[in-house]
């Protein structure tokens, strides 16, 4: 039975089916020629051949795979003697390079890859000549705004803002703090070691003088945010997360307003945050409440952080 009638609603399923068909075909072609290689290894081996040595985080970015999947593939290649792993600053920054055996493997595979490329180009010319350009555009559009965010934007208007309650940390909300933030991070990036430490031990934020607040709507915790205390009057907004179906509906703004309010009430001198340029809706929110860009004096704790903002006090938050 064809899945073609599923139209754009089943786009992901159709792309996955197409990918599975093509990958299985290429694996059969490898086997038919007696090549001990599989398509799942190709992105890592090819990236190392073309651009190596590379760190685990660089391989993750280049391949589009998750960091655990990349690490698993690298370990497999290391076990087979095709890559070498050298120490880095941390687990994500270990350097991976092809060994002489790996370089020999690439030389063996190169003629096959050349023919596979020509065959794929002929297939595209026969079916849809503009497919690669369209695929690139689709990937870039998803990078700018994930499909989950686009689906959420189509949702009916949420319950009026007045029904959103803002509550302080309670041990009963610990799981929601973890789950909301994990979902948020993994939608756009991957969990880093520092994320895991903070999400599994939110009490440490409080013990260091910080605060954690929650948004409750219709009896459910739907958003959260933290105010880190760095001492000497410096605070940081972090761990902002809202349930997918309610993003863009004012929940995040209410949490942010509470964090700014608490910063003021505590007599804070400086309020900062770190984010990523792909999170355009979040950045618009931050600017609307008075945050502006600044250049930090030291490297960020998160690899994903590339936008740094400081609160100016020019906002619409009520006293």
Short mmCIF file of C-alpha atoms in Angstrom, two decimals:
data_model
loop_
_atom_site.label_atom_id
_atom_site.label_comp_id
_atom_site.label_asym_id
_atom_site.label_seq_id
_atom_site.Cartn_x
_atom_site.Cartn_y
_atom_site.Cartn_z
CA UNK A 1 0.00 0.00 0.00
CA UNK A 2 1.36 3.41 -0.98
CA UNK A 3 1.63 6.17 1.62
CA UNK A 4 1.44 8.85 -1.08
CA UNK A 5 -2.18 9.82 -0.17
CA UNK A 6 -0.95 11.06 3.22
CA UNK A 7 -0.04 14.45 1.63
CA UNK A 8 2.14 16.91 3.59
CA UNK A 9 0.83 15.61 6.92
CA UNK A 10 2.97 12.51 6.40
CA UNK A 11 6.00 14.35 5.02
CA UNK A 12 8.36 13.03 7.68
CA UNK A 13 7.12 9.46 7.20
CA UNK A 14 7.57 9.67 3.44
CA UNK A 15 11.07 11.10 3.75
CA UNK A 16 11.99 8.39 6.26
CA UNK A 17 10.64 5.70 3.93
CA UNK A 18 12.60 7.16 1.01
CA UNK A 19 15.74 7.32 3.14
CA UNK A 20 15.32 3.74 4.32
CA UNK A 21 14.82 2.49 0.76
CA UNK A 22 17.91 4.27 -0.54
CA UNK A 23 20.15 3.30 2.39
CA UNK A 24 19.08 -0.35 2.14
CA UNK A 25 19.80 -0.28 -1.60
CA UNK A 26 23.30 1.12 -1.08
CA UNK A 27 24.01 -1.42 1.66
CA UNK A 28 23.07 -4.17 -0.78
CA UNK A 29 25.42 -2.64 -3.33
CA UNK A 30 28.27 -2.60 -0.79
CA UNK A 31 27.63 -6.27 0.01
CA UNK A 32 27.39 -7.23 -3.67
CA UNK A 33 30.88 -5.85 -4.25
CA UNK A 34 32.31 -7.51 -1.16
CA UNK A 35 32.91 -4.22 0.67
CA UNK A 36 32.80 -4.51 4.47
CA UNK A 37 31.12 -1.14 4.94
CA UNK A 38 27.64 0.17 5.74
CA UNK A 39 25.85 3.41 5.01
CA UNK A 40 25.49 4.29 8.70
CA UNK A 41 29.28 4.73 8.86
CA UNK A 42 29.52 6.93 5.77
CA UNK A 43 28.82 10.42 7.25
CA UNK A 44 31.52 10.02 9.91
CA UNK A 45 34.16 8.40 7.69
CA UNK A 46 33.58 10.82 4.83
CA UNK A 47 33.70 13.88 7.12
CA UNK A 48 36.99 12.69 8.65
CA UNK A 49 38.40 12.00 5.17
CA UNK A 50 37.41 15.44 3.89
CA UNK A 51 37.84 17.66 6.97
CA UNK A 52 39.53 15.64 9.74
CA UNK A 53 40.73 15.54 12.40
CA UNK A 54 37.44 16.62 13.99
CA UNK A 55 36.03 16.77 17.51
CA UNK A 56 32.93 14.84 18.54
CA UNK A 57 30.94 18.09 18.62
CA UNK A 58 32.15 19.00 15.11
CA UNK A 59 31.19 15.57 13.81
CA UNK A 60 27.79 15.98 15.43
CA UNK A 61 27.25 19.31 13.67
CA UNK A 62 28.50 18.05 10.29
CA UNK A 63 26.60 14.77 10.31
CA UNK A 64 23.32 16.05 11.72
CA UNK A 65 23.21 13.03 14.05
CA UNK A 66 22.78 13.20 17.81
CA UNK A 67 25.92 13.30 19.94
CA UNK A 68 25.24 9.81 21.40
CA UNK A 69 24.80 8.36 17.89
CA UNK A 70 28.06 9.95 16.73
CA UNK A 71 29.92 8.68 19.79
CA UNK A 72 28.58 5.16 19.21
CA UNK A 73 29.67 5.18 15.56
CA UNK A 74 33.11 6.53 16.47
CA UNK A 75 33.56 3.79 19.06
CA UNK A 76 32.63 1.18 16.44
CA UNK A 77 35.18 2.61 14.00
CA UNK A 78 37.81 2.77 16.73
CA UNK A 79 37.18 -0.88 17.60
CA UNK A 80 37.65 -1.79 13.93
CA UNK A 81 40.93 0.15 13.87
CA UNK A 82 39.76 2.79 11.41
CA UNK A 83 39.85 5.87 13.67
CA UNK A 84 42.00 7.17 16.50
CA UNK A 85 40.60 9.20 19.41
CA UNK A 86 42.85 11.68 21.19
CA UNK A 87 42.08 13.57 24.39
CA UNK A 88 40.45 17.00 24.35
CA UNK A 89 39.19 19.49 26.93
CA UNK A 90 36.15 17.28 27.63
CA UNK A 91 34.19 14.37 26.16
CA UNK A 92 32.63 16.52 23.42
CA UNK A 93 36.00 17.88 22.32
CA UNK A 94 37.92 14.64 21.92
CA UNK A 95 39.63 14.69 18.53
CA UNK A 96 38.92 11.92 16.05
CA UNK A 97 41.11 11.14 13.04
CA UNK A 98 41.47 8.35 10.50
CA UNK A 99 44.20 5.80 11.15
CA UNK A 100 46.35 4.47 8.29
CA UNK A 101 43.87 1.58 8.12
CA UNK A 102 41.01 4.07 7.91
CA UNK A 103 42.75 5.98 5.12
CA UNK A 104 43.29 2.70 3.26
CA UNK A 105 39.59 1.91 3.69
CA UNK A 106 38.68 5.25 2.12
CA UNK A 107 40.95 4.55 -0.86
CA UNK A 108 39.20 1.21 -1.32
CA UNK A 109 35.76 2.80 -1.08
CA UNK A 110 36.45 5.86 -3.24
CA UNK A 111 35.66 4.21 -6.62
CA UNK A 112 32.37 2.91 -5.20
CA UNK A 113 31.48 6.34 -3.78
CA UNK A 114 32.19 7.98 -7.14
CA UNK A 115 29.83 5.57 -8.90
CA UNK A 116 27.21 5.98 -6.16
CA UNK A 117 27.34 9.76 -6.61
CA UNK A 118 26.90 9.49 -10.38
CA UNK A 119 24.03 7.03 -9.94
CA UNK A 120 22.31 9.36 -7.47
CA UNK A 121 22.78 12.34 -9.81
CA UNK A 122 21.25 10.33 -12.67
CA UNK A 123 18.32 9.34 -10.45
CA UNK A 124 17.69 12.96 -9.51
CA UNK A 125 17.94 14.09 -13.14
CA UNK A 126 15.34 11.48 -14.06
CA UNK A 127 12.94 12.23 -11.21
CA UNK A 128 13.39 15.81 -9.94
CA UNK A 129 16.43 17.85 -11.03
CA UNK A 130 15.93 20.52 -8.34
CA UNK A 131 15.66 18.06 -5.45
CA UNK A 132 19.04 18.81 -3.83
CA UNK A 133 18.41 22.57 -3.87
CA UNK A 134 14.93 22.02 -2.42
CA UNK A 135 16.33 19.70 0.24
CA UNK A 136 18.90 22.33 1.21
CA UNK A 137 16.15 24.96 1.48
CA UNK A 138 14.02 22.62 3.59
CA UNK A 139 16.90 21.90 5.98
CA UNK A 140 17.66 25.61 6.34
CA UNK A 141 13.98 26.40 7.01
CA UNK A 142 13.86 23.74 9.73
CA UNK A 143 17.08 25.12 11.21
CA UNK A 144 15.46 28.56 11.42
CA UNK A 145 12.24 27.23 12.92
CA UNK A 146 11.57 23.55 13.77
CA UNK A 147 8.37 21.89 12.61
CA UNK A 148 7.26 21.47 16.24
CA UNK A 149 7.28 25.26 16.65
CA UNK A 150 5.36 25.69 13.39
CA UNK A 151 2.72 23.19 14.55
CA UNK A 152 2.44 24.97 17.90
CA UNK A 153 1.93 28.29 16.10
CA UNK A 154 -1.16 26.83 14.39
CA UNK A 155 -2.79 26.00 17.75
CA UNK A 156 -5.85 27.92 18.96
CA UNK A 157 -5.24 30.80 21.31
CA UNK A 158 -4.38 29.67 24.81
CA UNK A 159 -6.34 30.40 27.96
CA UNK A 160 -6.17 34.14 28.83
CA UNK A 161 -2.99 35.27 30.54
CA UNK A 162 -4.85 35.96 33.77
CA UNK A 163 -5.28 32.20 34.30
CA UNK A 164 -1.51 31.63 34.38
CA UNK A 165 -0.24 31.40 37.96
CA UNK A 166 3.45 31.99 38.75
CA UNK A 167 4.72 29.77 41.56
CA UNK A 168 8.07 29.42 43.38
CA UNK A 169 10.07 26.19 43.41
CA UNK A 170 8.55 23.24 45.19
CA UNK A 171 10.02 19.75 45.32
CA UNK A 172 6.74 18.57 43.77
CA UNK A 173 7.72 20.47 40.59
CA UNK A 174 11.22 18.99 40.31
CA UNK A 175 10.25 16.53 37.56
CA UNK A 176 8.54 19.25 35.53
CA UNK A 177 11.66 21.43 35.77
CA UNK A 178 13.70 18.54 34.37
CA UNK A 179 11.23 17.44 31.69
CA UNK A 180 10.33 20.89 30.34
CA UNK A 181 13.97 21.92 30.02
CA UNK A 182 15.10 18.61 28.55
CA UNK A 183 12.38 18.73 25.89
CA UNK A 184 13.29 22.34 25.07
CA UNK A 185 17.03 21.68 24.74
CA UNK A 186 16.67 18.46 22.74
CA UNK A 187 14.21 20.08 20.32
CA UNK A 188 16.92 22.47 19.17
CA UNK A 189 20.30 21.14 20.41
CA UNK A 190 21.59 18.32 22.60
CA UNK A 191 22.01 18.00 26.35
CA UNK A 192 25.43 18.99 27.62
CA UNK A 193 27.05 17.82 30.85
CA UNK A 194 26.25 21.12 32.57
CA UNK A 195 22.57 20.76 31.55
CA UNK A 196 22.31 17.32 33.12
CA UNK A 197 23.92 18.46 36.37
CA UNK A 198 21.52 21.40 36.69
CA UNK A 199 18.36 19.54 35.68
CA UNK A 200 18.98 16.60 37.99
CA UNK A 201 19.96 18.81 40.93
CA UNK A 202 17.86 22.01 40.83
CA UNK A 203 18.33 22.41 44.58
CA UNK A 204 21.91 23.48 43.89
CA UNK A 205 20.57 26.57 42.11
CA UNK A 206 18.65 27.47 45.26
CA UNK A 207 21.56 26.64 47.57
CA UNK A 208 23.73 29.08 45.60
CA UNK A 209 21.22 31.85 46.24
CA UNK A 210 19.22 31.47 43.04
CA UNK A 211 15.52 31.01 42.43
CA UNK A 212 13.33 28.81 40.22
CA UNK A 213 9.82 29.80 39.19
CA UNK A 214 7.02 27.96 37.43
CA UNK A 215 3.98 28.84 35.32
CA UNK A 216 0.81 26.88 36.09
CA UNK A 217 -2.16 26.79 33.72
CA UNK A 218 -5.33 24.78 34.36
CA UNK A 219 -3.60 22.85 37.12
CA UNK A 220 -0.57 21.90 34.99
CA UNK A 221 3.00 23.20 35.16
CA UNK A 222 3.55 24.53 31.63
CA UNK A 223 6.65 26.71 31.96
CA UNK A 224 9.68 27.41 34.11
CA UNK A 225 12.69 29.67 34.46
CA UNK A 226 15.62 30.12 36.82
CA UNK A 227 17.46 33.10 38.26
CA UNK A 228 21.06 32.12 38.94
CA UNK A 229 22.97 34.07 41.59
CA UNK A 230 26.66 34.60 40.76
CA UNK A 231 27.41 36.86 43.73
CA UNK A 232 28.24 40.58 43.99
CA UNK A 233 24.78 41.48 42.70
CA UNK A 234 25.14 39.60 39.40
CA UNK A 235 22.30 37.32 38.30
CA UNK A 236 21.58 35.26 35.21
CA UNK A 237 18.32 34.20 33.57
CA UNK A 238 18.56 30.53 32.62
CA UNK A 239 16.61 27.31 32.15
CA UNK A 240 13.67 29.08 30.50
CA UNK A 241 11.32 26.49 29.00
CA UNK A 242 7.65 26.37 27.99
CA UNK A 243 5.48 23.42 26.98
CA UNK A 244 5.53 23.10 23.14
CA UNK A 245 1.83 23.75 22.57
CA UNK A 246 1.93 27.00 24.55
CA UNK A 247 5.05 28.65 23.14
CA UNK A 248 4.39 32.11 21.79
CA UNK A 249 1.29 32.47 23.97
CA UNK A 250 2.65 34.69 26.71
CA UNK A 251 3.65 32.01 29.22
CA UNK A 252 7.37 32.62 28.77
CA UNK A 253 6.83 36.37 29.12
CA UNK A 254 5.10 35.89 32.47
CA UNK A 255 7.98 33.77 33.75
CA UNK A 256 10.54 36.29 32.49
CA UNK A 257 8.67 39.19 34.10
CA UNK A 258 8.74 37.35 37.43
CA UNK A 259 12.49 36.72 37.15
CA UNK A 260 13.12 40.41 36.40
CA UNK A 261 10.81 41.41 39.24
CA UNK A 262 12.74 39.23 41.69
CA UNK A 263 16.06 40.60 40.40
CA UNK A 264 14.82 44.10 41.18
CA UNK A 265 13.41 43.17 44.57
CA UNK A 266 16.74 41.64 45.57
CA UNK A 267 18.62 44.78 44.57
CA UNK A 268 20.54 43.09 41.77
CA UNK A 269 23.18 45.11 39.94
CA UNK A 270 23.50 43.13 36.71
CA UNK A 271 21.26 40.62 34.90
CA UNK A 272 22.52 38.60 31.93
CA UNK A 273 21.56 35.59 29.83
CA UNK A 274 23.07 33.38 27.12
CA UNK A 275 21.12 31.98 24.18
CA UNK A 276 21.52 30.88 20.55
CA UNK A 277 20.87 32.84 17.38
CA UNK A 278 18.48 30.19 16.02
CA UNK A 279 16.02 30.88 18.86
CA UNK A 280 14.55 33.95 17.20
CA UNK A 281 11.20 34.05 19.08
CA UNK A 282 13.02 33.83 22.42
CA UNK A 283 15.44 36.59 21.43
CA UNK A 284 12.51 38.82 20.45
CA UNK A 285 11.02 38.26 23.90
CA UNK A 286 14.31 39.12 25.60
CA UNK A 287 14.68 42.34 23.59
CA UNK A 288 11.08 43.33 24.32
CA UNK A 289 11.70 43.24 28.09
CA UNK A 290 14.91 45.25 27.92
CA UNK A 291 17.81 42.91 27.09
CA UNK A 292 20.55 44.03 24.68
CA UNK A 293 23.59 42.25 23.23
CA UNK A 294 26.96 42.36 24.98
CA UNK A 295 30.33 40.62 24.70
CA UNK A 296 31.17 38.35 27.68
CA UNK A 297 34.59 38.46 29.28
CA UNK A 298 34.97 34.68 29.54
CA UNK A 299 33.89 31.69 27.41
CA UNK A 300 30.34 30.42 27.96
CA UNK A 301 29.58 27.27 29.93
CA UNK A 302 27.45 25.96 27.05
CA UNK A 303 28.82 25.07 23.62
CA UNK A 304 25.50 26.14 22.04
CA UNK A 305 25.60 29.71 23.42
CA UNK A 306 26.48 32.31 20.77
CA UNK A 307 24.27 35.26 21.76
CA UNK A 308 24.85 37.06 25.06
CA UNK A 309 22.47 39.66 26.46
CA UNK A 310 22.35 42.07 29.39
CA UNK A 311 19.27 43.70 30.90
CA UNK A 312 19.17 47.48 30.63
CA UNK A 313 16.14 48.13 32.82
CA UNK A 314 14.18 49.51 29.86
CA UNK A 315 11.18 47.18 29.86
CA UNK A 316 7.46 47.03 30.47
CA UNK A 317 7.62 44.82 33.57
CA UNK A 318 5.34 46.12 36.29
CA UNK A 319 6.71 46.85 39.71
#
